[in-house]
Coordinates of C-alpha atoms in Angstrom, one line a residue:
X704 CA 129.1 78.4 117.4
X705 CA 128.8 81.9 118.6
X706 CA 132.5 82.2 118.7
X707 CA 132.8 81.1 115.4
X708 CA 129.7 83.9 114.8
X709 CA 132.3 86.4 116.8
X710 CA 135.4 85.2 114.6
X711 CA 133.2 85.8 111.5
X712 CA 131.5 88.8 112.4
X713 CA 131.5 91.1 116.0
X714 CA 129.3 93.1 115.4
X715 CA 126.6 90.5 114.3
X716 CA 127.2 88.9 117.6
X717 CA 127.0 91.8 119.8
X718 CA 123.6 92.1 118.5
X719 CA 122.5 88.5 119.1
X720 CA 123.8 88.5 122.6
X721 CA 121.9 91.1 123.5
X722 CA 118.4 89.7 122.0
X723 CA 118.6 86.3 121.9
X724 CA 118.1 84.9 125.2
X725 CA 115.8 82.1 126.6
X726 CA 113.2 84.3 127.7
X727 CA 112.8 86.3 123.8
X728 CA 113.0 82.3 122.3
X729 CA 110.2 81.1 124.1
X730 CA 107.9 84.4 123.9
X731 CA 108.4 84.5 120.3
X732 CA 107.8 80.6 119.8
X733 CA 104.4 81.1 122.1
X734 CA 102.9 83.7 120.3
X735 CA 104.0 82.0 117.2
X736 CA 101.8 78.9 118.1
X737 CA 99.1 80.8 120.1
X738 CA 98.8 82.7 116.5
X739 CA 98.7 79.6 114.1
X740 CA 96.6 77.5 116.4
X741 CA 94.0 81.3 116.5
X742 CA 94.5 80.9 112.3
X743 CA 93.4 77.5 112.5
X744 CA 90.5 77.8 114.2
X745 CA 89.0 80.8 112.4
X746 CA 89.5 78.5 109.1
X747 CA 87.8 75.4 110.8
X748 CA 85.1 77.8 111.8
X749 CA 84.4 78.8 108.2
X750 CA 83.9 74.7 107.1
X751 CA 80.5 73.7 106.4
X752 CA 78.0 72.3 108.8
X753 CA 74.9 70.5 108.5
X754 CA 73.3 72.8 110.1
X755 CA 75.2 75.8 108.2
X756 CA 76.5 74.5 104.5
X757 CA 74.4 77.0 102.4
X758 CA 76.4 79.0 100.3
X759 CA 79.5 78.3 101.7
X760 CA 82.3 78.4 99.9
X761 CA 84.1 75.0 100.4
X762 CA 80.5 73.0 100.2
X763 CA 80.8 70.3 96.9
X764 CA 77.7 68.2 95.8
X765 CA 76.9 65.5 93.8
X766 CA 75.7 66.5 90.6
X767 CA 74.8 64.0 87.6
X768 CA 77.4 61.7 88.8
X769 CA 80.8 64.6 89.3
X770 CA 81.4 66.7 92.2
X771 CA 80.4 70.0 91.8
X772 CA 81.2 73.5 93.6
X773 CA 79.2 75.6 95.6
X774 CA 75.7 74.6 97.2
X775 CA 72.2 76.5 97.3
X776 CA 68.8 76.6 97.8
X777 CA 67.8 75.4 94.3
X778 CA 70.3 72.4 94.1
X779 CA 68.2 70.6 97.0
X780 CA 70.8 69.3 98.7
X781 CA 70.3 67.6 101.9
X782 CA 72.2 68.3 105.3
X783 CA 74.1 64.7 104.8
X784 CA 74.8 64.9 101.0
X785 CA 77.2 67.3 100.8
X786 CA 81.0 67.1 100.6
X787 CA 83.8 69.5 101.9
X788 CA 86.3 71.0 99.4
X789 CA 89.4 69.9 101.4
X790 CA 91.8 71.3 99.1
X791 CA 90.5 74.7 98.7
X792 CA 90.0 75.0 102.1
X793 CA 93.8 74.3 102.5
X794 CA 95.2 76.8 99.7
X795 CA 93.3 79.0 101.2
X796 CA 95.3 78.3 104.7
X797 CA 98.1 78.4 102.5
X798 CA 97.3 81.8 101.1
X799 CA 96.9 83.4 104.6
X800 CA 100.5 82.6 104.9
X801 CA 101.9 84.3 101.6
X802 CA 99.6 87.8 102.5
X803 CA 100.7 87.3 106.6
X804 CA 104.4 86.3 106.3
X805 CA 105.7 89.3 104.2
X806 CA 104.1 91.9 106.5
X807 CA 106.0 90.2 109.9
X808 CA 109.0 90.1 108.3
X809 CA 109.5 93.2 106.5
X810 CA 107.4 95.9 108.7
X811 CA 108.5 95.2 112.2
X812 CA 112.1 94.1 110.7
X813 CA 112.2 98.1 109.3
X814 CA 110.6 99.8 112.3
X815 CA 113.3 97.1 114.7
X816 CA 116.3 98.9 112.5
X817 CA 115.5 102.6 112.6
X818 CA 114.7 102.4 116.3
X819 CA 117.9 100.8 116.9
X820 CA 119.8 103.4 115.0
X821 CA 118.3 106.0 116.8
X822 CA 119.3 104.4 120.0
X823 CA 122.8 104.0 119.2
X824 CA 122.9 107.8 118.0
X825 CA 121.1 108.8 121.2
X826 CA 123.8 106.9 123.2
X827 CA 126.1 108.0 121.3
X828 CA 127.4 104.3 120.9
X829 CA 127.5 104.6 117.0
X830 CA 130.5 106.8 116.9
X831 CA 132.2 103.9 119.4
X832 CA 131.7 101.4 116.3
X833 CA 132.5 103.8 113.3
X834 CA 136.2 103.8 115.4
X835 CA 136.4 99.9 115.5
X836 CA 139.0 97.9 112.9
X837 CA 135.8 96.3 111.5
X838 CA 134.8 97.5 107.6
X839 CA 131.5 99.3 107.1
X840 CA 130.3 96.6 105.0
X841 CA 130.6 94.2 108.0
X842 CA 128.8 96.0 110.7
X843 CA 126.2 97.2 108.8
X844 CA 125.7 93.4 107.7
X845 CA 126.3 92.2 111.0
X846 CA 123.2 95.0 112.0
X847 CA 120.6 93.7 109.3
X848 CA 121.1 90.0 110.2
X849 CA 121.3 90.5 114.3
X850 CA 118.6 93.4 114.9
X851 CA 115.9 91.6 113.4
X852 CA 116.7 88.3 114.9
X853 CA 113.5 87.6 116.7
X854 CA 111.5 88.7 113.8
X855 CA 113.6 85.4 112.1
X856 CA 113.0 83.2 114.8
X857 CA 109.4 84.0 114.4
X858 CA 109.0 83.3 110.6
X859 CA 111.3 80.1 111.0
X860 CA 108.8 78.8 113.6
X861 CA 106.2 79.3 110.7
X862 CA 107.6 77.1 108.1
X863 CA 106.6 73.7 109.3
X864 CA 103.1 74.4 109.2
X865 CA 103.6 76.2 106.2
X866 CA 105.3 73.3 104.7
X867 CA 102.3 71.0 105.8
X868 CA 99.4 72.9 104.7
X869 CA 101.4 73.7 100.9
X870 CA 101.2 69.6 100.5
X871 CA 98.0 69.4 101.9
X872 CA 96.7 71.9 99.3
X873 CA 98.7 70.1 96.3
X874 CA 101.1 73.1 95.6
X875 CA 104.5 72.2 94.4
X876 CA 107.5 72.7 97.0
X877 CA 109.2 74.4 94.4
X878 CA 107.2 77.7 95.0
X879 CA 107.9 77.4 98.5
X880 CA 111.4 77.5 97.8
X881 CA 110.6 80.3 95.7
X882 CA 108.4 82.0 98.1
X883 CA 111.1 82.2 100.7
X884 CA 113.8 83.4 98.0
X885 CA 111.8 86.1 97.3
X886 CA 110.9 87.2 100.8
X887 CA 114.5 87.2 101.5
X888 CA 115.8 89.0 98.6
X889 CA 113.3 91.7 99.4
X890 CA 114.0 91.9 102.8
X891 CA 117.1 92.5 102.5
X892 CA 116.8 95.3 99.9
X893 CA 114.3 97.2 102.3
X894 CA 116.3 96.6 105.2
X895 CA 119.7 97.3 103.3
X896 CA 117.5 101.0 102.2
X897 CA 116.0 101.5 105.8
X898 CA 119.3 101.7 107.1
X899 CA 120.4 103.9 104.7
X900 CA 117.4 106.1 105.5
X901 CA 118.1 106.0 109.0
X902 CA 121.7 107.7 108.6
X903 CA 119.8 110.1 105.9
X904 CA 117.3 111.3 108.0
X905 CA 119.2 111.7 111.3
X906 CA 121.5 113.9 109.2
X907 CA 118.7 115.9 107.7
X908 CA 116.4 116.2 110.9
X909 CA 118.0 117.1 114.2
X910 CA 115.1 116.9 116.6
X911 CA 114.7 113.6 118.1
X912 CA 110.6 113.8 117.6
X913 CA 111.0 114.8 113.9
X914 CA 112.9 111.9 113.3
X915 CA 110.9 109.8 114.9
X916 CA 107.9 111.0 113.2
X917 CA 109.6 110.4 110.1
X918 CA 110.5 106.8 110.6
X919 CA 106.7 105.8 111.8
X920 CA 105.9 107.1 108.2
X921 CA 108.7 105.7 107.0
X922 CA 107.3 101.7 108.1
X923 CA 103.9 103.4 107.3
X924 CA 105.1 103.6 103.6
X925 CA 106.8 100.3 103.9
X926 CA 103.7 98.4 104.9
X927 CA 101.6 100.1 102.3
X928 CA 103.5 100.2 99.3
X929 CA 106.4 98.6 99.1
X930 CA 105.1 95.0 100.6
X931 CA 102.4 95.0 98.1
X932 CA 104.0 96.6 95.5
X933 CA 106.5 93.5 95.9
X934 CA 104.2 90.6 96.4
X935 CA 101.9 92.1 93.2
X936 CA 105.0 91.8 90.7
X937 CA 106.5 88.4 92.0
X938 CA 102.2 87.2 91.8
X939 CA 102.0 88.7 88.5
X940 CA 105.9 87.5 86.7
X941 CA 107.7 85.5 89.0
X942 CA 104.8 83.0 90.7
X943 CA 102.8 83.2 87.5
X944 CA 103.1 79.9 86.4
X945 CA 103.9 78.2 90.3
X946 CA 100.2 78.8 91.3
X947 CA 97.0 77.9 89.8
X948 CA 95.3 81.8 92.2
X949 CA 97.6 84.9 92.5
X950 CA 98.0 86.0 96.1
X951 CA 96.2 89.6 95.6
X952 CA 93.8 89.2 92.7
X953 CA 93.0 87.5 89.9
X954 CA 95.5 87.4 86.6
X955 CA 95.1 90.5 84.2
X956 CA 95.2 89.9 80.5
X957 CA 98.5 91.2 80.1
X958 CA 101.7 89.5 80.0
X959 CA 105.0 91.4 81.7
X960 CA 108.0 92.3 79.4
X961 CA 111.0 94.2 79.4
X962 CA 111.7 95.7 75.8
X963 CA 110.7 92.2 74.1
X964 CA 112.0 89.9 77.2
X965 CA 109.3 88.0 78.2
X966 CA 109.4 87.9 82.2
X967 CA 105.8 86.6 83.4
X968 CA 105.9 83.6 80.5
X969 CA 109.3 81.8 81.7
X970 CA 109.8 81.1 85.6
X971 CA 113.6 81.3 85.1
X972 CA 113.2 84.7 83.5
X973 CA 111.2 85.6 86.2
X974 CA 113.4 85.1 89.1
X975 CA 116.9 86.3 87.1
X976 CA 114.9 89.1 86.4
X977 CA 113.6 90.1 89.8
X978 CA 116.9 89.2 91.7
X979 CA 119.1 90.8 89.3
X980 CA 117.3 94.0 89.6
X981 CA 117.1 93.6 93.5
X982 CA 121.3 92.7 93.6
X983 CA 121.9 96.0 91.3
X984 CA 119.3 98.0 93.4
X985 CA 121.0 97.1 96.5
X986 CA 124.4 97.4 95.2
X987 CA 123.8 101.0 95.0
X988 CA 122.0 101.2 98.3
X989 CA 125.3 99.6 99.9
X990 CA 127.2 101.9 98.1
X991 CA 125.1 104.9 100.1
X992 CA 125.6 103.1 103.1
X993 CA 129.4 102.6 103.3
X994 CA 129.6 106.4 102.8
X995 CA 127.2 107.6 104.9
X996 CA 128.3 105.4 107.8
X997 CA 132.1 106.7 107.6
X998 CA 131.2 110.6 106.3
X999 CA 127.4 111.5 108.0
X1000 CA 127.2 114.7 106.9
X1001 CA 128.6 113.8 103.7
X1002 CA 125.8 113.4 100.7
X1003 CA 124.4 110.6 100.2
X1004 CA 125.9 109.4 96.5
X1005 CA 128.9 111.0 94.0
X1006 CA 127.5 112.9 91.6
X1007 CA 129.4 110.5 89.1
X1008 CA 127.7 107.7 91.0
X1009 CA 124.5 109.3 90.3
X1010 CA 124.5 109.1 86.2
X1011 CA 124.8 105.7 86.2
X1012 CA 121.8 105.3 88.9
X1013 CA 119.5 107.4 86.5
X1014 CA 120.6 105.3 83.6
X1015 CA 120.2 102.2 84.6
X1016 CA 116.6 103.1 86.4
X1017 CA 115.7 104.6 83.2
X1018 CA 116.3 101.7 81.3
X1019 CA 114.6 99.6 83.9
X1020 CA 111.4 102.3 83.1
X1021 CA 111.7 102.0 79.8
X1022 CA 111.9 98.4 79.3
X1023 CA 108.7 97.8 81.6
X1024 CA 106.9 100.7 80.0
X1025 CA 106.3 98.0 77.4
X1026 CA 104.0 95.4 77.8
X1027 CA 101.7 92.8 76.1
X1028 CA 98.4 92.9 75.7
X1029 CA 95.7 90.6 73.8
X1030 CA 95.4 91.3 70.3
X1031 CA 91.8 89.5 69.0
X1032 CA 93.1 87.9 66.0
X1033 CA 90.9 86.5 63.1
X1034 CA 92.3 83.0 63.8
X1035 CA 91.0 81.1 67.0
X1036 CA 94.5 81.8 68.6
X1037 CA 95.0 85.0 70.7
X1038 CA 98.0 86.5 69.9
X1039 CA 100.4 88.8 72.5
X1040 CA 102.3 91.5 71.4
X1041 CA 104.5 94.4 73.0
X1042 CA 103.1 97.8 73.2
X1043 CA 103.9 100.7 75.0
X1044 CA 100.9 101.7 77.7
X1045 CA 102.1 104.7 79.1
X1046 CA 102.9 107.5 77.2
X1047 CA 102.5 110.3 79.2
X1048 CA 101.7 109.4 83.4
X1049 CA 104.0 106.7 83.5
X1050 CA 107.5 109.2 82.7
X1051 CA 106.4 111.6 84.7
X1052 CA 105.2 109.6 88.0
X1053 CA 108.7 107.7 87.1
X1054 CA 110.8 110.7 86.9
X1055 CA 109.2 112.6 90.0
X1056 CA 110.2 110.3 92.0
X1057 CA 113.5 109.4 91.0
X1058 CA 114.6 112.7 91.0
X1059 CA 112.8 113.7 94.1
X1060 CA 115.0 111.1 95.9
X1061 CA 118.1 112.3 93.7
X1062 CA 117.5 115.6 94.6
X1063 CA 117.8 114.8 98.5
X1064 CA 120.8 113.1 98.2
X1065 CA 122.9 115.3 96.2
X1066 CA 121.8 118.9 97.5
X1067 CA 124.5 119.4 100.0
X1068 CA 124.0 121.3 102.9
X1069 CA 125.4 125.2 103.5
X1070 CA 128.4 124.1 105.8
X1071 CA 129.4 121.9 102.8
X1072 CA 128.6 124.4 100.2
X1073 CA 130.4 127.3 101.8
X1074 CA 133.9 124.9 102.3
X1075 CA 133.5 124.4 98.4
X1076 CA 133.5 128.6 98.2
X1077 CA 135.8 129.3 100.2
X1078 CA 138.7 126.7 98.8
X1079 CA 137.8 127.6 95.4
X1080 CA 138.9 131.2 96.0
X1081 CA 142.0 130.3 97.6
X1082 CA 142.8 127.5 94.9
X1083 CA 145.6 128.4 92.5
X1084 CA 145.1 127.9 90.3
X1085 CA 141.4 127.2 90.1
X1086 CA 140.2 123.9 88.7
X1087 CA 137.1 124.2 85.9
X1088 CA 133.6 125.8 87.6
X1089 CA 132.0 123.3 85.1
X1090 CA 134.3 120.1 86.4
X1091 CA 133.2 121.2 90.0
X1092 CA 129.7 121.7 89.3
X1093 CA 129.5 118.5 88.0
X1094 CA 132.0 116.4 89.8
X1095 CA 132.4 118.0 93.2
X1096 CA 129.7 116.8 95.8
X1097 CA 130.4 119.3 97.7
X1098 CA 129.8 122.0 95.1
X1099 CA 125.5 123.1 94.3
X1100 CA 123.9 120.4 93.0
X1101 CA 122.0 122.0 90.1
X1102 CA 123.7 121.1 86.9
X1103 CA 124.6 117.3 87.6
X1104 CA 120.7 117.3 88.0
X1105 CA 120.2 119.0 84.8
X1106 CA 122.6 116.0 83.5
X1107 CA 121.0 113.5 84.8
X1108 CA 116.9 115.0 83.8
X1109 CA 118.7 115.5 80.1
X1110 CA 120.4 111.6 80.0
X1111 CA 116.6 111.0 81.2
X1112 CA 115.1 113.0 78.4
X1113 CA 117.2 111.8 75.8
X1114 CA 116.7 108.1 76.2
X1115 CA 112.9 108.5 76.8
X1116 CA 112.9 110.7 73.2
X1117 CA 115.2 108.0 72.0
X1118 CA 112.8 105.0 72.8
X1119 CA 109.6 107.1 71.7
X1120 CA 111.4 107.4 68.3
X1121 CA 111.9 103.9 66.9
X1122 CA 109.0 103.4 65.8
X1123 CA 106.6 101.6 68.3
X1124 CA 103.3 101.8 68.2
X1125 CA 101.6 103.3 71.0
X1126 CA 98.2 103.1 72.5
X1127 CA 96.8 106.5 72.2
X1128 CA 93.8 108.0 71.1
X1129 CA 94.8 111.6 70.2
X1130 CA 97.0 114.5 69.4
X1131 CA 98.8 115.7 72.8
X1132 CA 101.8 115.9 72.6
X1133 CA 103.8 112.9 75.0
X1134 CA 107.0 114.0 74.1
X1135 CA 106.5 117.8 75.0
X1136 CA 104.9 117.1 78.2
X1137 CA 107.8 114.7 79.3
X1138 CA 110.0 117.4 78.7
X1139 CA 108.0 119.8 80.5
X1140 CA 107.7 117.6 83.6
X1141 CA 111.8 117.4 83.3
X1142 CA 112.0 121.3 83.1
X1143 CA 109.6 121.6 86.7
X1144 CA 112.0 119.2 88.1
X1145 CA 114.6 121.2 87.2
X1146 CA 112.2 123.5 89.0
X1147 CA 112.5 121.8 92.3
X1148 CA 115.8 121.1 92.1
X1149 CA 116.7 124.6 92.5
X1150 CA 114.2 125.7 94.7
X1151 CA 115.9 123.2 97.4
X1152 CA 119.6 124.2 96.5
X1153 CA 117.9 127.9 97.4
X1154 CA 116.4 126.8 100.4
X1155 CA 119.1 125.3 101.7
X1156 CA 121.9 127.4 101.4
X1157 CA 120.2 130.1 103.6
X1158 CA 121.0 130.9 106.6
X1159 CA 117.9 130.4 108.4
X1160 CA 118.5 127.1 111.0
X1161 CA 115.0 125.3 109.7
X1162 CA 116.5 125.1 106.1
X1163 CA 115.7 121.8 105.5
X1164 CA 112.0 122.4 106.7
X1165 CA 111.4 125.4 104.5
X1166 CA 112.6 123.1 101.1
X1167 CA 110.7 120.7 102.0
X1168 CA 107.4 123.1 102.8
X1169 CA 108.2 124.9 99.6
X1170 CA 108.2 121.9 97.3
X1171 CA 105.3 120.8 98.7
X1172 CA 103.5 123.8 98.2
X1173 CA 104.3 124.0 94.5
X1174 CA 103.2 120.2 94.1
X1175 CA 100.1 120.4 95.9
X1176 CA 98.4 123.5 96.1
X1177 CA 98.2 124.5 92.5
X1178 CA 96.2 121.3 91.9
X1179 CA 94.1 121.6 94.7
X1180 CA 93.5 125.1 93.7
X1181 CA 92.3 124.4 90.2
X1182 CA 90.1 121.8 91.6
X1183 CA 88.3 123.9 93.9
X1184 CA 87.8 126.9 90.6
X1185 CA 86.9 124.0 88.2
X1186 CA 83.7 123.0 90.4
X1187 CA 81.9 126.5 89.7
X1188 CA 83.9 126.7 86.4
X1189 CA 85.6 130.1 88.1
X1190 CA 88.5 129.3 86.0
X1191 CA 89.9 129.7 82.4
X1192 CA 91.6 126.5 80.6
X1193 CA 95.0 129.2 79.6
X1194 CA 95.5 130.2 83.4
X1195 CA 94.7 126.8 84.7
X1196 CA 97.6 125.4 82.8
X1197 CA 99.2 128.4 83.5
X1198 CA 98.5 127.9 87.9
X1199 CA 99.6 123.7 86.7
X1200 CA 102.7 124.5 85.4
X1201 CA 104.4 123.8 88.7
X1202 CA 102.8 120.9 89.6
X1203 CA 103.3 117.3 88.6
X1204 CA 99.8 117.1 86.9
X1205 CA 100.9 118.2 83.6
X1206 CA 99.4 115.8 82.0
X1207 CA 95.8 117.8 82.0
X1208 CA 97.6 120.5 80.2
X1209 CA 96.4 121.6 76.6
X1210 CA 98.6 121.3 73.7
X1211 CA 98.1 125.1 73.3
X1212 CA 100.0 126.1 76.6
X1213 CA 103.0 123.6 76.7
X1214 CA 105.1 126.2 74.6
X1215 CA 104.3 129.3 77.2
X1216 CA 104.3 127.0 80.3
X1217 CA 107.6 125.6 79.3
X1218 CA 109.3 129.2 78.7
X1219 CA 108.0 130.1 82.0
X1220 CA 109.7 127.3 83.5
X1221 CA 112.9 128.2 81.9
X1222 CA 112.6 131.9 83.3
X1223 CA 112.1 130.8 87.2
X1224 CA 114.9 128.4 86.8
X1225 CA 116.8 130.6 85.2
X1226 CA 116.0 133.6 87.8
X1227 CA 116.5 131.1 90.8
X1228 CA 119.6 129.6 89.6
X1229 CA 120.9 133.7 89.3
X1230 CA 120.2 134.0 93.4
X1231 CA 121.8 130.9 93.7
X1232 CA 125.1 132.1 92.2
X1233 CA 124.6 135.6 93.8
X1234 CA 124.2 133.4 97.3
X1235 CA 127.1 131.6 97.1
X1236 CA 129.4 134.2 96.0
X1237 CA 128.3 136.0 99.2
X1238 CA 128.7 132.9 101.2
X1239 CA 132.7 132.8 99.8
X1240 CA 133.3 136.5 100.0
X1241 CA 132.2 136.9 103.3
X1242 CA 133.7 133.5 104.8
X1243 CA 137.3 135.5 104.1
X1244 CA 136.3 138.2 105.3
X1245 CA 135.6 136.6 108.5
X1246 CA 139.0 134.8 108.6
X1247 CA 141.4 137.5 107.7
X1248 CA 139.7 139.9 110.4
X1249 CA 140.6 136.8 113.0
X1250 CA 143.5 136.9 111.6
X1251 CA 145.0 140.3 111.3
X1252 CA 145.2 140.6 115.5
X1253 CA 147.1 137.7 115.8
X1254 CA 149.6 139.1 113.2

């Protein structure tokens, strides 16, 4: 078998030679039973006794002939007249595995992959594979499915219990299906994205501790939002109608759709839905990956690759920006109908990070940005400064992000324009203060092409410090004035105007705050093209005085 593993895939089999042994098996089976037979008893501890049934939660009496739930004081209930619920006390077990399951497979899976990365970059064994016949596709494959082979093992040593106490609680086996589907879909987007920021971040960071600092954030991140995040929406749309008790909380009143698609109502919907999105999302990841693994310093997507990543997320946005809620009807029927729910926070929490993340993967780096300068003054003849700018990935990144914040812009304006009625009491303007969180993007964006085009070896630290500054402190800064009321409303939207809060600026001061957003652009953007026309000038200078000697 393991030949036919090798035949299939070398790289995946290097990987499971070196973890899965006898001695990793066993360990990971005993602390897989140690930890289910530990769950077990903690759930029989919490059945009732007669000595302690009182308010417990799986304690049923008899009540005018019918089983009823929950027992008290005033019900009179004797010690040997009550009943155990049997089957909430199992979909309860049952639930402990949906909350536990996703946690052991995706955290340690994540933190497993970076630290291997980092291991085979400190060996330096990762530049031994990048020179084997095999494709990029293939190892990085063969790494997702082999590093995190015990963390399989242990799940897989899971699923018989988990199968026995889903029956035992009268939940179909079709949501365990499901449930498993999910889980691995997810996975392997995370995992597919953890890999891809591994190769990002040792390329960004060059100190061993700052890149490890950065991945235990990294799985920090992972376990806090993404894992939730993940298991919320498939409770909310695509378990919906599987389980009679979501897995976080209890139902909302609101049904999920996208545009007028109905996702939470249908359980087919549901699942094309979620693993369409997760097979495009990861199809975009992969396409990171292959380039990153063969070019490191190279960036992370083509600029040509990146519009059609910002269209399709902002469709994605768009779409789920619309969603049902009840509508009290005069008939006895409640009626659902799509309506938008965010006008203003959701676009510009959206957009910030989406171009935060765009931003740091097209900004190239000096080295790359002063090969661009320096070939296009020795091209002839030169090709278009506008086709470089916004086709070259070497080139500065500033204009395809002011493409992609404009084919943003344009389909949110387009959407908030045909006519649907939106749920909002007043007169700010949405549609302004979209633009305006665009325009302190655009912001960003060319503070980090400033930062790092400078000559200064902590580049990357200093955008990073700078960006944060200008999100942060301006906010914190108001907060602090408001308390004593220190501060006026036109220069607290004036301090806000770099900040990502802009939706707690007044009407009055979107017209000034957005002109003085055009004026720092427009003034950094001018250092930018002084900077590089240094950077070009003085990179031949350097090479002809090598080379007059010579001649």
């Amino acid at each position: 078998m393991l030949d036919h593993i090798g035949n299939l895939n070398p790289q995946l089999l290097r990987e499971l030679k070196g973890r899965l042994t006898w001695r990793n098996i066993l360990a990971v089976i005993a602390i897989s039973i140690v930890a289910q037979i530990l769950m077990f008893l903690w759930f029989y501890s919490q059945l009732p006794t007669e000595a302690n049934y009182l308010y417990n939660l799986y304690c049923m009496r008899v009540q005018d002939g019918a089983m009823t739930l929950g027992c008290s004081d005033y019900d009179s209930i004797s010690p040997k007249s009550f009943t155990i619920n049997w089957q909430l006390w199992w979909e309860h077990f049952a639930q402990t595995f949906y909350i536990c399951i996703p946690f052991l497979l995706m955290v340690p899976g994540t933190y497993f992959l970076l630290s291997d990365l980092q291991n085979e970059e400190r060996h330096g064994t990762l530049d031994f594979v990048r020179l084997s016949p095999q494709s990029a596709s293939s190892i990085l494959l063969g790494k997702i499915l082999g590093v995190p082979i015990l963390i399989y093992c242990a799940i897989a040593s899971l699923i018989p219990f988990h199968l026995f106490t889903i029956s035992k609680a009268g939940i179909p086996l079709s949501f365990l299906f499901s449930f498993y589907l999910m889980m691995a879909a997810g996975s392997f987007l995370v995992f597919s994205f953890t890999m891809l920021f591994g190769f990002f971040s040792k390329s960004v960071l060059k100190r061993s501790a700052q890149a490890l600092g950065v991945a235990i954030l990294y799985v920090l991140l992972v376990g806090a939002i993404f894992v939730p995040g993940y298991m919320i929406w498939n409770s909310e749309t695509v378990w919906r109608t599987l389980l009679s008790e979501p897995i976080f909380y209890a139902y909302s009143d609101s049904r999920w759709f996208w545009f007028s698609l109905p996702i939470s109502e249908n359980v087919t919907i549901a699942h094309l839905f979620t693993l369409l999105n997760v097979v495009i999302l990861s199809g975009w990841v992969w396409q990171g990956l292959t380039r990153c693994f063969h070019q490191p310093s190279a960036t992370i997507l083509k600029k040509r690759q990146s519009y059609g990543l910002v269209f399709y997320l902002q469709c994605l946005g768009l779409g789920l920006n619309f969603q049902a809620y009840t509508v009290q009807a005069y008939t006895v029927k409640e009626q659902y109908r799509p309506e938008a729910f965010g006008t203003v926070m959701l676009p510009i929490v959206l957009n910030f990070l989406i171009f935060l993340t765009l931003i740091a993967i097209l900004s190239p780096q000096r080295q790359s940005v002063m090969d661009w300068a320096r070939y296009r003054r020795t091209q002839s003849p030169r090709s278009s400064l506008i086709k470089d700018l916004l086709f070259q990935d070497q080139s500065p990144a500033e204009l395809a992000i002011f493409v992609n914040l404009a084919i943003a812009g344009v389909l949110w304006f387009c959407v908030s324009w045909l006519g649907y009625q939106r749920i909002w009491s007043g007169t700010k303007p949405d549609s302004i203060l979209v633009l305006l969180s665009l325009t302190v993007i655009a912001l960003y964006a060319s503070v980090v092409q400033w930062a790092i085009i400078q000559k200064t070896r902590k580049r990357n630290f200093i955008a990073i410090a700078l960006i944060a500054i200008l999100m942060f402190i301006p906010p914190a800064l108001v907060t602090l004035l408001s308390f004593r009321e220190l501060i006026s409303t036109p220069l607290r939207d004036f301090v806000l105007l770099t900040s990502p809060f802009l939706w707690t600026i007044t009407p009055v001061s979107v017209l000034s705050a957005l002109l003085c957003q055009l004026s720092l652009i427009t003034g950094i953007n001018a250092l930018i093209i002084r900077q590089v026309r240094q950077i070009g000038a003085s990179e031949m200078k350097d090479r002809f005085a090598t080379l007059k000697p010579s001649s």
